[in-house]
PDB file of C-alpha atoms in Angstrom:
ATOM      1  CA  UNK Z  27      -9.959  33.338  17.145  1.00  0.00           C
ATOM      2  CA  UNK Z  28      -6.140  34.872  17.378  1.00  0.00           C
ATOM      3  CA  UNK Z  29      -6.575  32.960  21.308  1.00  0.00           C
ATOM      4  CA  UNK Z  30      -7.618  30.101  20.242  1.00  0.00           C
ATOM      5  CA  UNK Z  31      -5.021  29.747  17.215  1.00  0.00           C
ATOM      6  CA  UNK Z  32      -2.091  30.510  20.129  1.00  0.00           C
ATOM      7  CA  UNK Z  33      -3.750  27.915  21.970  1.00  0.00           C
ATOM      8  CA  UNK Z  34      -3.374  25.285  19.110  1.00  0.00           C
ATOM      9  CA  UNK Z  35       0.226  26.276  18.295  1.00  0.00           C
ATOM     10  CA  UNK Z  36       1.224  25.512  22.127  1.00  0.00           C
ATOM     11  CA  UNK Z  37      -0.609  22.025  21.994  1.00  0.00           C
ATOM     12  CA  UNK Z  38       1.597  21.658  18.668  1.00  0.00           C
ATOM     13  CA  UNK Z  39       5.198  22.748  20.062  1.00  0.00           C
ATOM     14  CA  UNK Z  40       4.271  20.720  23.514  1.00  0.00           C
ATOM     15  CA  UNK Z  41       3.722  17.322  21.118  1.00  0.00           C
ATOM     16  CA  UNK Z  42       6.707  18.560  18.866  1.00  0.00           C
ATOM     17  CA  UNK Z  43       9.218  18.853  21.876  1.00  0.00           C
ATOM     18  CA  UNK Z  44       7.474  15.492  22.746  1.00  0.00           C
ATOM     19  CA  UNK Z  45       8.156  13.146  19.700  1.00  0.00           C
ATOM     20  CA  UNK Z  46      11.736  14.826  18.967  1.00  0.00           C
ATOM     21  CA  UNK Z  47      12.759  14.259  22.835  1.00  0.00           C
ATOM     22  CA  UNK Z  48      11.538  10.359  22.634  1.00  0.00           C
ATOM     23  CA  UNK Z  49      13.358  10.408  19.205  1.00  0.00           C
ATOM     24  CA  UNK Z  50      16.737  11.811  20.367  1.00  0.00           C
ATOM     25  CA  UNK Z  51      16.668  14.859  17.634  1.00  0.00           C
ATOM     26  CA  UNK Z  52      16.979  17.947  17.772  1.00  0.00           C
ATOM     27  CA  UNK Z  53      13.895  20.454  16.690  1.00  0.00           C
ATOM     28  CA  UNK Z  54      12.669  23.673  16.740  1.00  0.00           C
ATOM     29  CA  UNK Z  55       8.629  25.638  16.452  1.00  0.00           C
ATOM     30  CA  UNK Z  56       8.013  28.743  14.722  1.00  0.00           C
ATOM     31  CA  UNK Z  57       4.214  29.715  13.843  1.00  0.00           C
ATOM     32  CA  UNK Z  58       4.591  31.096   9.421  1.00  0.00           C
ATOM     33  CA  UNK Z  59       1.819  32.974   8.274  1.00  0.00           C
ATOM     34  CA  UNK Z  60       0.774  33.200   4.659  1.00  0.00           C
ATOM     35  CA  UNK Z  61       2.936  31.330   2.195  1.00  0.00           C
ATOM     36  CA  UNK Z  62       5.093  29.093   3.543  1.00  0.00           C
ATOM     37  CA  UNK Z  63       7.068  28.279   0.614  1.00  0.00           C
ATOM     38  CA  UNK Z  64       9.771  30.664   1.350  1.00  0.00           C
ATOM     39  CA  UNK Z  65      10.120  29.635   5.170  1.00  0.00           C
ATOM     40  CA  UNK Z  66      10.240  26.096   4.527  1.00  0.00           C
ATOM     41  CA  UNK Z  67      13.296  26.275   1.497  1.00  0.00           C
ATOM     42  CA  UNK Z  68      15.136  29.128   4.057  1.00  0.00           C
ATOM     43  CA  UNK Z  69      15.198  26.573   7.099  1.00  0.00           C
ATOM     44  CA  UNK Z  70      15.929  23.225   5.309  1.00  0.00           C
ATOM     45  CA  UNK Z  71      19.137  21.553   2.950  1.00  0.00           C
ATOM     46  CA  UNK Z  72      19.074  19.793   0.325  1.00  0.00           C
ATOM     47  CA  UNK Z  73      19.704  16.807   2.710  1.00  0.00           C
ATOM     48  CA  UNK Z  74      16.423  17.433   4.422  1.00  0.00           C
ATOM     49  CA  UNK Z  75      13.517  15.798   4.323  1.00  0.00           C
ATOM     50  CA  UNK Z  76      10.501  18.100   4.695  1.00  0.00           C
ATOM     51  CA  UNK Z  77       7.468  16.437   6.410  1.00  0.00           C
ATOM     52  CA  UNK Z  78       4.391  18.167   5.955  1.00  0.00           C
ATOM     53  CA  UNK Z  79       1.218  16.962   8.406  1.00  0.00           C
ATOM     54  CA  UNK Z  80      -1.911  17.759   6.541  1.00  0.00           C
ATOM     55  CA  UNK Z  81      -5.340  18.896   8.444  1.00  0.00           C
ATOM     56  CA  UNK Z  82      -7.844  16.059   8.404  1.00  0.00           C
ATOM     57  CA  UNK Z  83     -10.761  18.287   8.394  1.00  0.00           C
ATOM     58  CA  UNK Z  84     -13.389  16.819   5.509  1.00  0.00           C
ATOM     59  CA  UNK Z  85     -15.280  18.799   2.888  1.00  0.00           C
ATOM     60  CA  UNK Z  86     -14.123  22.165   1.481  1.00  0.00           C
ATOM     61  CA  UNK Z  87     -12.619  23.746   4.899  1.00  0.00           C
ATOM     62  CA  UNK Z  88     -10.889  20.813   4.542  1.00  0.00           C
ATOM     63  CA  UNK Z  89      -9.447  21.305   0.919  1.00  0.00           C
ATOM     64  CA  UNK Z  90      -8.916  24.741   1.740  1.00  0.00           C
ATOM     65  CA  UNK Z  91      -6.322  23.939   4.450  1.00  0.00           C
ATOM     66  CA  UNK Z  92      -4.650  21.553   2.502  1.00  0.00           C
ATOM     67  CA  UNK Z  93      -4.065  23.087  -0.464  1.00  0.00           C
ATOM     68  CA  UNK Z  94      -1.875  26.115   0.345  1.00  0.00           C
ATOM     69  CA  UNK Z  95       0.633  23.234   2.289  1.00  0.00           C
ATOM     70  CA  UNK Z  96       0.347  21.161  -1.235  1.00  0.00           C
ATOM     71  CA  UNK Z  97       1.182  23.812  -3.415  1.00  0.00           C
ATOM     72  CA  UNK Z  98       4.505  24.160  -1.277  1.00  0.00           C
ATOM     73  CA  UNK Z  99       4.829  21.096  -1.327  1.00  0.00           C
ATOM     74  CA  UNK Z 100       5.264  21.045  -5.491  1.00  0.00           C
ATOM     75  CA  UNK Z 101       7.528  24.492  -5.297  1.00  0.00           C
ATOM     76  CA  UNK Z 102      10.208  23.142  -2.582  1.00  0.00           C
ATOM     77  CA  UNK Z 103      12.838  21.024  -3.888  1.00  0.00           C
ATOM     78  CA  UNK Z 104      13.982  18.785  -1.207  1.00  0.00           C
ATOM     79  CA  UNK Z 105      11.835  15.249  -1.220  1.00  0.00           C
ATOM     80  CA  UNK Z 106       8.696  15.726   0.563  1.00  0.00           C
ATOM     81  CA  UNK Z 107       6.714  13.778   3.089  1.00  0.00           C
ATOM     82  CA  UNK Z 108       2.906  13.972   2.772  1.00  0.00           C
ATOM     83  CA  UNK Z 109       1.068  12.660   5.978  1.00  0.00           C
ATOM     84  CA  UNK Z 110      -2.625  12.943   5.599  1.00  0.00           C
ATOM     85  CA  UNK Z 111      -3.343  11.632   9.027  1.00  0.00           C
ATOM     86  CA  UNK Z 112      -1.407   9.507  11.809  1.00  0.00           C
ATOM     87  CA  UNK Z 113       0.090   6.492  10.497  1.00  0.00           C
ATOM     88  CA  UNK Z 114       2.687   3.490  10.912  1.00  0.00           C
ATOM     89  CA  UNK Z 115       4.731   3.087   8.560  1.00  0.00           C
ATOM     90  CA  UNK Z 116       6.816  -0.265   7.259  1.00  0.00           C
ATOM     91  CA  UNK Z 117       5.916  -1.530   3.819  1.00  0.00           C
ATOM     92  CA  UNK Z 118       6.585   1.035   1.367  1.00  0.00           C
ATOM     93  CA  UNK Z 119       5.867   0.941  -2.494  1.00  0.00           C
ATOM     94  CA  UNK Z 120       8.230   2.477  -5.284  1.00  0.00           C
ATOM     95  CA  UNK Z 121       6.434   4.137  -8.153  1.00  0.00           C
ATOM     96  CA  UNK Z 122       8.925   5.808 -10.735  1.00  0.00           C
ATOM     97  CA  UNK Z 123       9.827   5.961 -14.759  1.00  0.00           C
ATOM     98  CA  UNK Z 124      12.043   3.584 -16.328  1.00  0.00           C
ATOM     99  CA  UNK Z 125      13.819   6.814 -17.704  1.00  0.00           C
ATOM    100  CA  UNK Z 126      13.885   8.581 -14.733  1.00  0.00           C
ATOM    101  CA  UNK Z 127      17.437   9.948 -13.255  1.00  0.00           C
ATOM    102  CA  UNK Z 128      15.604   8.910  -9.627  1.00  0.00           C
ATOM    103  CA  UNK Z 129      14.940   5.385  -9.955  1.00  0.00           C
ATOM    104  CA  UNK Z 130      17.985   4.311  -7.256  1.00  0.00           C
ATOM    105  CA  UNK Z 131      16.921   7.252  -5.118  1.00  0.00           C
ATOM    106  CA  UNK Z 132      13.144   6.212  -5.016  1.00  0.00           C
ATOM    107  CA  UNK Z 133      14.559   2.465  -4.321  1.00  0.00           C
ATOM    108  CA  UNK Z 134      17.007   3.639  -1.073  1.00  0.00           C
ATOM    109  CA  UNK Z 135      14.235   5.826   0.055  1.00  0.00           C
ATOM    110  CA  UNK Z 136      12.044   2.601   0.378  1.00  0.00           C
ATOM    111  CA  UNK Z 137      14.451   0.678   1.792  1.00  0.00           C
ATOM    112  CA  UNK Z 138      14.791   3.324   4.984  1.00  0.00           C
ATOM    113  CA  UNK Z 139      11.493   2.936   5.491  1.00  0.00           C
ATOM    114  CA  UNK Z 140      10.929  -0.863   5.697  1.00  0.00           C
ATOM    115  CA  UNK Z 141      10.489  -2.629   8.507  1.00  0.00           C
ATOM    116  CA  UNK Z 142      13.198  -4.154  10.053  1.00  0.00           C
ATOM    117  CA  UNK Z 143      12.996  -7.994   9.008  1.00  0.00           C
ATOM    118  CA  UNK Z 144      11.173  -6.767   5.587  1.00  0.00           C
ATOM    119  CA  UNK Z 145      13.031  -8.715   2.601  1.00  0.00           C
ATOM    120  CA  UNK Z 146      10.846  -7.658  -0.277  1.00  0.00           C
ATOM    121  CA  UNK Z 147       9.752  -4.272  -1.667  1.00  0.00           C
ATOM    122  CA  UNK Z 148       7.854  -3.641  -4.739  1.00  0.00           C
ATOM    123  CA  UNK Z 149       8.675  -1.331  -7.553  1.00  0.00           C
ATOM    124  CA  UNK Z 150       5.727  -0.559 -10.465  1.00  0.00           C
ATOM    125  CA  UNK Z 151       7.873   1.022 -12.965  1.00  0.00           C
ATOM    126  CA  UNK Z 152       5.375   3.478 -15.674  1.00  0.00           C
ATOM    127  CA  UNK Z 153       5.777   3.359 -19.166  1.00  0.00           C
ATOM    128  CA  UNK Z 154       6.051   1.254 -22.019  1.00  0.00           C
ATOM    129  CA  UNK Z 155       7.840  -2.215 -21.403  1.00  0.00           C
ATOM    130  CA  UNK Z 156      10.156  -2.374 -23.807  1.00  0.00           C
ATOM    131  CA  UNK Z 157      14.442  -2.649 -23.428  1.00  0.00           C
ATOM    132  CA  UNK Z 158      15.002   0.267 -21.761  1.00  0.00           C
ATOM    133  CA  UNK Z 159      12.352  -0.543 -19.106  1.00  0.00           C
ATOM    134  CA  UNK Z 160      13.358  -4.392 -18.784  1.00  0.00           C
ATOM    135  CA  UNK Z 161      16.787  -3.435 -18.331  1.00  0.00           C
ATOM    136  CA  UNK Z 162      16.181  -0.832 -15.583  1.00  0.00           C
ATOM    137  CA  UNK Z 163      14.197  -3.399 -13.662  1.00  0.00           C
ATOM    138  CA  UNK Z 164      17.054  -6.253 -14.172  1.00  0.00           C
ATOM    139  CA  UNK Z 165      19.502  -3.544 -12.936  1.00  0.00           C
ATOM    140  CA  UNK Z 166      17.000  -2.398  -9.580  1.00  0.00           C
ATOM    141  CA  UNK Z 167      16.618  -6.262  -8.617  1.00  0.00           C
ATOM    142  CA  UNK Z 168      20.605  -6.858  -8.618  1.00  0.00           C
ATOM    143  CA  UNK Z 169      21.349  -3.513  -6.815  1.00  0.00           C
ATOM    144  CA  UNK Z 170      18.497  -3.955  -4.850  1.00  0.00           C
ATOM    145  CA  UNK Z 171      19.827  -7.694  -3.997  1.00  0.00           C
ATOM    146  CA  UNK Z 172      23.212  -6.841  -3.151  1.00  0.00           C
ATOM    147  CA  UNK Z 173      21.538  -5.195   0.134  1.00  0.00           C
ATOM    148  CA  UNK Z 174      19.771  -7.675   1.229  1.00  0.00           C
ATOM    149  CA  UNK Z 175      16.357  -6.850  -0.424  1.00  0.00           C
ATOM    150  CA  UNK Z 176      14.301  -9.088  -3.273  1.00  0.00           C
ATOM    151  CA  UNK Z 177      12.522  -6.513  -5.656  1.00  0.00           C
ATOM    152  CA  UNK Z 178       9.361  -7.547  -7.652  1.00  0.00           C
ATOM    153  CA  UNK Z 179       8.925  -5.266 -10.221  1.00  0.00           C
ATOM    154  CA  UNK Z 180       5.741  -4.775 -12.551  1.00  0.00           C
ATOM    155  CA  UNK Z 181       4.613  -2.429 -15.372  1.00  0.00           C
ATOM    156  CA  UNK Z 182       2.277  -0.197 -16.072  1.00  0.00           C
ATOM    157  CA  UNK Z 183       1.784   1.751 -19.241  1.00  0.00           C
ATOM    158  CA  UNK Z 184      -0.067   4.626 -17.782  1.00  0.00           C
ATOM    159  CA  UNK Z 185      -1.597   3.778 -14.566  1.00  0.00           C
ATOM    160  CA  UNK Z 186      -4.614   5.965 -13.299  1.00  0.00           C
ATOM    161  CA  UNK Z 187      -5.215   7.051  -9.954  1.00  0.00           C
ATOM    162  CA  UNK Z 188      -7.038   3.671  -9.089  1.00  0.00           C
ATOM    163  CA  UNK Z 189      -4.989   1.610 -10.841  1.00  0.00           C
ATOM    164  CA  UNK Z 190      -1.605   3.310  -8.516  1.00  0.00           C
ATOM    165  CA  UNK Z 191      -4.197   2.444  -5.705  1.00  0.00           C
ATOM    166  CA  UNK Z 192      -5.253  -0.662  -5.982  1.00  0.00           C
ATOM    167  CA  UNK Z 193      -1.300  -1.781  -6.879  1.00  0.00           C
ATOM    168  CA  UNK Z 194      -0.574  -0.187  -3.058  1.00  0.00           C
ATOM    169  CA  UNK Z 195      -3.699  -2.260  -1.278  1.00  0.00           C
ATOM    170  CA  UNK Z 196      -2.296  -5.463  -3.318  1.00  0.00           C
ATOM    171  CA  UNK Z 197       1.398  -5.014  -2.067  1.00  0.00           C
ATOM    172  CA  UNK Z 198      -0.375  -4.330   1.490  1.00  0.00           C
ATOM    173  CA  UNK Z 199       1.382  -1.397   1.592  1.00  0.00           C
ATOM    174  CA  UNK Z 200       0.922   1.686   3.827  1.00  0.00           C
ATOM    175  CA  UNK Z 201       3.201   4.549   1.936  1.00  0.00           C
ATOM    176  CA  UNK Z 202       3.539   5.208  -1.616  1.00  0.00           C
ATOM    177  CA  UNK Z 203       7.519   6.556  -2.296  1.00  0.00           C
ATOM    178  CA  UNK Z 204       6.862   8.028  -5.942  1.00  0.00           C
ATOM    179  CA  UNK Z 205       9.743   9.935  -8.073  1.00  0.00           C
ATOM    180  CA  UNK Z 206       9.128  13.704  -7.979  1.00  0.00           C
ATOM    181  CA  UNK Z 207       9.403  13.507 -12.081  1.00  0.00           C
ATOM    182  CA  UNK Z 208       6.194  11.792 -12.261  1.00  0.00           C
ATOM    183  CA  UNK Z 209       3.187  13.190 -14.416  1.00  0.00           C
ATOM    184  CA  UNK Z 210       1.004  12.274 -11.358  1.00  0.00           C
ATOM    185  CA  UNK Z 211       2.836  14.603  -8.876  1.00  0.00           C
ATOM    186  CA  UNK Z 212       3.801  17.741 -11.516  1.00  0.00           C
ATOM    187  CA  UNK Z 213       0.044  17.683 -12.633  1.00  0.00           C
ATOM    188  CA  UNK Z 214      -1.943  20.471 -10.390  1.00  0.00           C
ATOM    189  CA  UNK Z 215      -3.800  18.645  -8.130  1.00  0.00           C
ATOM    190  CA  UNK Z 216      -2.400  15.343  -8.569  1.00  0.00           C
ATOM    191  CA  UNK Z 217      -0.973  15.015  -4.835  1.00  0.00           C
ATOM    192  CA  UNK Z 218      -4.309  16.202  -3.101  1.00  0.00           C
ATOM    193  CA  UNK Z 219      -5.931  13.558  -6.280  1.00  0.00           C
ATOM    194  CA  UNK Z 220      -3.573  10.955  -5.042  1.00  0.00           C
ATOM    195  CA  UNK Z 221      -4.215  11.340  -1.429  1.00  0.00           C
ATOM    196  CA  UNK Z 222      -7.806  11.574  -1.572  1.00  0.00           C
ATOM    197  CA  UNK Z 223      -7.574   8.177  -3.959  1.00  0.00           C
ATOM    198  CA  UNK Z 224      -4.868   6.512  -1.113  1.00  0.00           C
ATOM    199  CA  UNK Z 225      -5.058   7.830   2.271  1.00  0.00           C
ATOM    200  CA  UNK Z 226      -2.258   7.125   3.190  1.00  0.00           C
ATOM    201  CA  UNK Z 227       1.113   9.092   2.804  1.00  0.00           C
ATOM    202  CA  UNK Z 228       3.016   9.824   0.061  1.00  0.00           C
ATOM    203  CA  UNK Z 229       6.839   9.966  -0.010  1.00  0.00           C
ATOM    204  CA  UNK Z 230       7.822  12.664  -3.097  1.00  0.00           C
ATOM    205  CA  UNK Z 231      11.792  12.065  -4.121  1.00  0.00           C
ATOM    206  CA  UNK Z 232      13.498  14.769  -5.391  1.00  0.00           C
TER     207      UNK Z 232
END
């Protein structure tokens, strides 16, 4: 077993060195055992963005591989990729609180990840509509505007996990950028619940 896990870490630094070198960045490989909470805030800023590739293995040897890398996920606060499986991505959706302090943050994430020639994004903004709400999404579609992009924006009082998932499918999207302050993130579970209801990735902004 110990072989054949030194084996799998090689194949996984040779197609590391691989992507980075096509990409121009720099990188580095280190093989963490145990936790890896405390490895991943010690080699990362604030700046970062920490990607984390999760097994695709089905069933409960499945869940069991996955959840460990989730649970960091939650404890580490710099915004957090969540890739369930190998993807292209281009047509994000923003999911975020009308009172949340993230709103622009979940918006600029989106916009790095369009496509280039994408002119429209979507934002579903949770809550109540009411003032605060309508104003929020007035002041996204003007900010959003003055770079180029037009926002729609819709509501939802407190979408479920297949309402959030059939809102991505009818925006055609293929990553959901959600604000780290949202009930469906914090819960336990909710990020393996929301991949399992998506698969696709999911783009936490702290």
């Amino acid at each position: 077993l110990e072989a054949e896990l030194r084996a799998l870490a090689r194949e996984a630094e040779a197609a590391l060195g691989q992507a980075a070198r096509r990409a121009a960045v720099a990188w580095s490989f280190r093989v963490e055992r145990g936790d890896v909470t405390e490895a991943l805030a010690a080699s990362t800023t604030e700046e970062d963005l920490v990607v984390i590739g999760l097994p695709r293995l089905r069933g409960r040897m499945g869940m069991q591989a996955r959840l460990p890398l989730l649970r960091a996920a939650r404890r580490v606060s710099r915004s957090t990729l969540l890739v369930p499986s190998r993807v292209t991505l281009g047509r994000p959706l923003a999911l975020a609180h009308p009172d949340s302090d993230l709103v622009e943050r979940v918006l600029a994430t989106a916009m790095r990840l369009a496509a280039s020639g994408l002119s429209d994004l979507d934002l579903v903004l949770v809550g109540e509509a009411g003032e605060a709400a309508g104003r929020i999404a007035v002041q996204a579609q003007t900010w959003m505007s003055q770079r180029g992009y037009r926002l729609r924006v819709t509501q939802a009082p407190a979408p479920s996990l297949s309402q959030v998932a059939r809102a991505v499918l009818a925006a055609g999207s293929d990553i959901l950028v959600i604000a780290a302050d949202m009930p469906l993130v914090e819960e336990e579970g909710g990020a393996e619940a929301l991949l399992a209801e998506l698969s696709r990735p999911i783009l936490v902004v702290r």
